[in-house]
């Protein structure tokens, strides 16, 4: 339909057609006006719309179109020029806007299309991500299961619990029908079914280890799908049942030696167990990759847990064994100690008990010898005497040797006169030698010092033994004893290369040689001589050689004295020489105050100062009083002993120089005595010194004594030396230099 | 024969002296006597040869008296612990003056039981015993030690007499303390 601006109508207007056009235009205009409204409404609603200005443009276009159609309504009939102008303006504008819009759409539509593709792309990506998420979740769940399984498995150190837990947890996690563990037998040639979960297979079954399927599984660290009909799966396929898939994985059985420090365990172990897992039959489930991974991880964990358990078992066993051994050792030690104690006690008792009667026998027999006897009787008495002497010696020797052997013998060191020791020994031997008509000579080297420090008694014993032996085995001639201080070169005995005597200023080495002209000794016999209980003489001789202990004891004593003893002999009939070297101390250079003298110390000059010194002793204990008095009397004092406080205070006069108060008395308060005495003697010069005697070491006592005005405190027990020192201190200084 | 007699005499007395030394050493080792006894021995000299015998005899008399007192006191209905304490203190004093170590230690133990008069402080082993029963046990212990040391000292003194009779000199003991 063409519009024209002319006034004439070409044909008579069809009223219906006109009407319809009119209505349509009206509706078009309406639609055109409402579209932008709708657009605006919906765009306002949406948050993001990138093309607002497009909307404006489009809106303008539509509005103008609508306006055009609206104005068209007026042009159906006669219209004025204004309407025509408006119409024209509207049309022109519409044309402009629509062209602009058309032009713009050229740019926009491709954009809009690409948005669409991007949207599609994003949707695809989202779907992919969803899938991956699902996978990750599955994996994470698997991981969680593994962790839980591991936790369960590793929470115990008991092997059986570990394995049982593994099977149970695996069965639960993977919903398995059956879970079985095959362990290698001791011989390594078979696999025995050790654990099952649901006991579908009987425990105790065994299959040879060399099956191909087993080898296949053992050769790889992955889980392997195996056929359900293989011997290790051992499923009874009953009829319709579709057996579930079976997977097997190896579990390495690691030993302690498999764990290197710097490497992780190479699977150099050859022992594997087999873990067989069966999915439920008729379930159409399949083994998924993540499930297989889970199984592999679990198998590894189980291996480690098992080895830990094995190690623990071994160490527990070792510890138990050690404990048992310890207990046994303890018992044995205590038994040994008891035995030693018992033996020592026995020996000590027997020693004394045996000696007393023997001494009685000896003494009485010797007395008997002095009386008038017939020759036979004399012979009998002599034999009795000889036998008893032998017995006494034997008892002594045995006691000494046993004490030497268990190391309980210690030298009793003291200062003694070396020269007189030799003389004494010879004096003892001379009578016997005289009877046998043998000479005894003593040669003491001029540089041998007179006094030495050592064990006098034992040295005498050694000397007596050696010289006695010499006399015993000599029939004619005699014995020469020579003693000298030895120099370093001659100290070394070629037969004792271990003997390296050390030199020091405080000691010297005494060398004694006892040479006899007797029967001599076969050089081969010499080593045996120093062993105990060995008789070197045939039993038929008249002089049986004693118990055989003598030389052994000598050797022990000489060794204790850090010395050495040996025998030299040129052969039978040529005599023999016993040589021994012992280490002795030099008294002048040793700290003498540590070594007590064996003989009484000569009286001290200080004693003279105390003679006649008047002192008072107060002690309510009669024994204590007597002892203290005796002590002071021994030191030369003139002692008045009192037993009560009244007596003391009454008796003390200014003639008394010192008063000794025993403060441990219960009934008497000695402190009061001190106070009263101070009151009695106002002048300091007249008052005697007051010394407290106490057995109590508490400092309180000392403090109290000082407070009361005492001049000193002595701790009981008091020795002679201590009392001497106390007296000299107090008389010299007027107080005790140190409270002793 | 005279030489023989002299020799035998020396031998005899030296045996006795060895015996004496060993016996007394044994007493020291077992703790029956301590260094105080040696001090007493050192006080024996020419002007006072019987000093040790006198002191030991006095000790025996005194201790016997004290032990009798203690037995009597413990027999009474109401035991006077203070009296017991005083007596034990006396005995402790005498035994330490003479060097009877074990008797002294037994007295110290006795006193510590007498001091505490409540049952709890005796320790769980003794809570079943009453104080006076425990004192009785202590007394038994003291008596035992006293009799032991009495026997030993008497034997020792007898040995000394024998040595002197055999013409020897009583050896002075080493101060082993």
PDB file of C-alpha atoms in Angstrom, chain A residues 541-673:
ATOM      1  CA  UNK A 541     112.819 -90.397 102.435  1.00  0.00           C
ATOM      2  CA  UNK A 542     112.972 -89.864 106.136  1.00  0.00           C
ATOM      3  CA  UNK A 543     112.307 -86.201 105.733  1.00  0.00           C
ATOM      4  CA  UNK A 544     109.074 -85.902 103.930  1.00  0.00           C
ATOM      5  CA  UNK A 545     109.093 -82.577 102.224  1.00  0.00           C
ATOM      6  CA  UNK A 546     106.163 -81.065 103.983  1.00  0.00           C
ATOM      7  CA  UNK A 547     102.786 -80.417 102.537  1.00  0.00           C
ATOM      8  CA  UNK A 548     104.208 -78.826  99.414  1.00  0.00           C
ATOM      9  CA  UNK A 549     102.463 -75.588 100.192  1.00  0.00           C
ATOM     10  CA  UNK A 550     105.412 -73.710 101.566  1.00  0.00           C
ATOM     11  CA  UNK A 551     107.036 -72.532  98.383  1.00  0.00           C
ATOM     12  CA  UNK A 552     103.714 -71.747  96.795  1.00  0.00           C
ATOM     13  CA  UNK A 553     102.889 -69.473  99.697  1.00  0.00           C
ATOM     14  CA  UNK A 554     106.305 -67.886  99.505  1.00  0.00           C
ATOM     15  CA  UNK A 555     105.735 -67.128  95.868  1.00  0.00           C
ATOM     16  CA  UNK A 556     102.399 -65.538  96.607  1.00  0.00           C
ATOM     17  CA  UNK A 557     103.803 -63.420  99.392  1.00  0.00           C
ATOM     18  CA  UNK A 558     106.764 -62.338  97.291  1.00  0.00           C
ATOM     19  CA  UNK A 559     104.399 -61.408  94.469  1.00  0.00           C
ATOM     20  CA  UNK A 560     102.270 -59.410  96.881  1.00  0.00           C
ATOM     21  CA  UNK A 561     105.415 -57.529  97.804  1.00  0.00           C
ATOM     22  CA  UNK A 562     105.861 -56.777  94.113  1.00  0.00           C
ATOM     23  CA  UNK A 563     108.839 -59.036  93.825  1.00  0.00           C
ATOM     24  CA  UNK A 564     109.970 -62.248  92.308  1.00  0.00           C
ATOM     25  CA  UNK A 565     111.368 -65.573  93.544  1.00  0.00           C
ATOM     26  CA  UNK A 566     113.222 -68.279  91.686  1.00  0.00           C
ATOM     27  CA  UNK A 567     115.594 -71.165  92.170  1.00  0.00           C
ATOM     28  CA  UNK A 568     118.865 -71.832  90.516  1.00  0.00           C
ATOM     29  CA  UNK A 569     120.503 -75.186  90.689  1.00  0.00           C
ATOM     30  CA  UNK A 570     123.359 -76.782  88.854  1.00  0.00           C
ATOM     31  CA  UNK A 571     121.761 -80.185  89.117  1.00  0.00           C
ATOM     32  CA  UNK A 572     121.221 -83.067  91.575  1.00  0.00           C
ATOM     33  CA  UNK A 573     123.942 -83.215  94.181  1.00  0.00           C
ATOM     34  CA  UNK A 574     125.262 -79.737  93.378  1.00  0.00           C
ATOM     35  CA  UNK A 575     123.193 -77.734  95.831  1.00  0.00           C
ATOM     36  CA  UNK A 576     120.711 -75.006  94.995  1.00  0.00           C
ATOM     37  CA  UNK A 577     120.201 -71.312  95.517  1.00  0.00           C
ATOM     38  CA  UNK A 578     116.869 -69.695  96.148  1.00  0.00           C
ATOM     39  CA  UNK A 579     116.829 -66.042  95.195  1.00  0.00           C
ATOM     40  CA  UNK A 580     114.047 -63.629  95.899  1.00  0.00           C
ATOM     41  CA  UNK A 581     113.644 -59.923  95.452  1.00  0.00           C
ATOM     42  CA  UNK A 582     111.040 -57.909  97.295  1.00  0.00           C
ATOM     43  CA  UNK A 583     110.125 -54.282  97.320  1.00  0.00           C
ATOM     44  CA  UNK A 584     110.414 -52.506 100.627  1.00  0.00           C
ATOM     45  CA  UNK A 585     109.890 -48.939 101.628  1.00  0.00           C
ATOM     46  CA  UNK A 586     112.427 -46.527 103.012  1.00  0.00           C
ATOM     47  CA  UNK A 587     111.117 -45.141 106.267  1.00  0.00           C
ATOM     48  CA  UNK A 588     112.923 -41.808 106.389  1.00  0.00           C
ATOM     49  CA  UNK A 589     111.331 -40.534 103.187  1.00  0.00           C
ATOM     50  CA  UNK A 590     107.829 -41.891 103.665  1.00  0.00           C
ATOM     51  CA  UNK A 591     105.152 -40.020 105.488  1.00  0.00           C
ATOM     52  CA  UNK A 592     105.615 -41.676 108.784  1.00  0.00           C
ATOM     53  CA  UNK A 593     102.526 -40.347 110.367  1.00  0.00           C
ATOM     54  CA  UNK A 594     100.493 -42.700 108.194  1.00  0.00           C
ATOM     55  CA  UNK A 595     102.325 -45.800 109.281  1.00  0.00           C
ATOM     56  CA  UNK A 596     101.845 -47.055 112.757  1.00  0.00           C
ATOM     57  CA  UNK A 597     104.833 -48.488 114.481  1.00  0.00           C
ATOM     58  CA  UNK A 598     104.659 -52.066 115.550  1.00  0.00           C
ATOM     59  CA  UNK A 599     106.510 -51.289 118.701  1.00  0.00           C
ATOM     60  CA  UNK A 600     105.594 -48.746 121.280  1.00  0.00           C
ATOM     61  CA  UNK A 601     106.459 -45.203 120.357  1.00  0.00           C
ATOM     62  CA  UNK A 602     109.045 -43.691 122.598  1.00  0.00           C
ATOM     63  CA  UNK A 603     107.681 -41.299 125.176  1.00  0.00           C
ATOM     64  CA  UNK A 604     107.111 -37.819 124.024  1.00  0.00           C
ATOM     65  CA  UNK A 605     109.004 -34.969 125.635  1.00  0.00           C
ATOM     66  CA  UNK A 606     105.834 -32.979 125.947  1.00  0.00           C
ATOM     67  CA  UNK A 607     104.675 -35.519 128.472  1.00  0.00           C
ATOM     68  CA  UNK A 608     107.083 -34.099 130.958  1.00  0.00           C
ATOM     69  CA  UNK A 609     105.209 -30.805 130.938  1.00  0.00           C
ATOM     70  CA  UNK A 610     102.124 -32.510 132.180  1.00  0.00           C
ATOM     71  CA  UNK A 611     103.656 -34.293 135.110  1.00  0.00           C
ATOM     72  CA  UNK A 612     101.923 -33.301 138.239  1.00  0.00           C
ATOM     73  CA  UNK A 613      99.380 -31.215 136.433  1.00  0.00           C
ATOM     74  CA  UNK A 614      96.279 -31.110 138.606  1.00  0.00           C
ATOM     75  CA  UNK A 615      93.094 -31.784 136.717  1.00  0.00           C
ATOM     76  CA  UNK A 616      89.513 -32.708 137.545  1.00  0.00           C
ATOM     77  CA  UNK A 617      87.381 -35.179 135.615  1.00  0.00           C
ATOM     78  CA  UNK A 618      83.618 -35.180 136.008  1.00  0.00           C
ATOM     79  CA  UNK A 619      81.679 -38.095 134.529  1.00  0.00           C
ATOM     80  CA  UNK A 620      78.790 -39.970 136.041  1.00  0.00           C
ATOM     81  CA  UNK A 621      79.583 -43.074 134.009  1.00  0.00           C
ATOM     82  CA  UNK A 622      82.023 -45.109 136.057  1.00  0.00           C
ATOM     83  CA  UNK A 623      83.698 -46.785 133.102  1.00  0.00           C
ATOM     84  CA  UNK A 624      84.066 -43.541 131.207  1.00  0.00           C
ATOM     85  CA  UNK A 625      85.375 -41.809 134.282  1.00  0.00           C
ATOM     86  CA  UNK A 626      87.966 -44.526 134.814  1.00  0.00           C
ATOM     87  CA  UNK A 627      89.061 -44.408 131.195  1.00  0.00           C
ATOM     88  CA  UNK A 628      89.471 -40.638 131.096  1.00  0.00           C
ATOM     89  CA  UNK A 629      91.281 -40.716 134.412  1.00  0.00           C
ATOM     90  CA  UNK A 630      93.554 -43.490 133.153  1.00  0.00           C
ATOM     91  CA  UNK A 631      94.278 -41.476 130.052  1.00  0.00           C
ATOM     92  CA  UNK A 632      95.283 -38.414 131.998  1.00  0.00           C
ATOM     93  CA  UNK A 633      97.279 -40.434 134.524  1.00  0.00           C
ATOM     94  CA  UNK A 634      99.133 -42.032 131.628  1.00  0.00           C
ATOM     95  CA  UNK A 635     100.045 -38.560 130.475  1.00  0.00           C
ATOM     96  CA  UNK A 636     101.370 -37.800 133.907  1.00  0.00           C
ATOM     97  CA  UNK A 637      98.600 -35.702 135.406  1.00  0.00           C
ATOM     98  CA  UNK A 638      97.360 -35.739 138.958  1.00  0.00           C
ATOM     99  CA  UNK A 639      93.702 -36.544 138.467  1.00  0.00           C
ATOM    100  CA  UNK A 640      90.714 -36.047 140.723  1.00  0.00           C
ATOM    101  CA  UNK A 641      87.703 -37.945 139.428  1.00  0.00           C
ATOM    102  CA  UNK A 642      84.207 -36.884 140.526  1.00  0.00           C
ATOM    103  CA  UNK A 643      80.829 -38.201 139.555  1.00  0.00           C
ATOM    104  CA  UNK A 644      78.398 -35.432 140.412  1.00  0.00           C
ATOM    105  CA  UNK A 645      78.008 -31.717 139.882  1.00  0.00           C
ATOM    106  CA  UNK A 646      77.993 -30.821 143.578  1.00  0.00           C
ATOM    107  CA  UNK A 647      81.145 -32.786 144.181  1.00  0.00           C
ATOM    108  CA  UNK A 648      82.747 -31.093 141.221  1.00  0.00           C
ATOM    109  CA  UNK A 649      81.918 -27.564 142.246  1.00  0.00           C
ATOM    110  CA  UNK A 650      82.944 -28.308 145.816  1.00  0.00           C
ATOM    111  CA  UNK A 651      86.214 -29.962 144.945  1.00  0.00           C
ATOM    112  CA  UNK A 652      87.517 -27.644 142.296  1.00  0.00           C
ATOM    113  CA  UNK A 653      90.085 -25.272 143.628  1.00  0.00           C
ATOM    114  CA  UNK A 654      92.448 -22.778 142.089  1.00  0.00           C
ATOM    115  CA  UNK A 655      95.140 -25.447 142.131  1.00  0.00           C
ATOM    116  CA  UNK A 656      93.387 -27.319 139.405  1.00  0.00           C
ATOM    117  CA  UNK A 657      94.388 -26.193 135.970  1.00  0.00           C
ATOM    118  CA  UNK A 658      91.872 -28.003 133.788  1.00  0.00           C
ATOM    119  CA  UNK A 659      88.433 -29.420 134.421  1.00  0.00           C
ATOM    120  CA  UNK A 660      87.056 -32.015 132.023  1.00  0.00           C
ATOM    121  CA  UNK A 661      83.256 -32.135 132.014  1.00  0.00           C
ATOM    122  CA  UNK A 662      81.406 -34.915 130.274  1.00  0.00           C
ATOM    123  CA  UNK A 663      78.359 -33.215 128.738  1.00  0.00           C
ATOM    124  CA  UNK A 664      76.640 -36.376 127.587  1.00  0.00           C
ATOM    125  CA  UNK A 665      75.472 -37.073 131.097  1.00  0.00           C
ATOM    126  CA  UNK A 666      71.748 -37.421 131.321  1.00  0.00           C
ATOM    127  CA  UNK A 667      71.089 -36.609 134.937  1.00  0.00           C
ATOM    128  CA  UNK A 668      73.511 -33.793 135.443  1.00  0.00           C
ATOM    129  CA  UNK A 669      73.501 -30.526 133.675  1.00  0.00           C
ATOM    130  CA  UNK A 670      77.157 -29.969 132.959  1.00  0.00           C
ATOM    131  CA  UNK A 671      76.458 -26.538 131.599  1.00  0.00           C
ATOM    132  CA  UNK A 672      75.195 -25.453 134.954  1.00  0.00           C
ATOM    133  CA  UNK A 673      78.415 -26.696 136.500  1.00  0.00           C
TER     134      UNK A 673
END
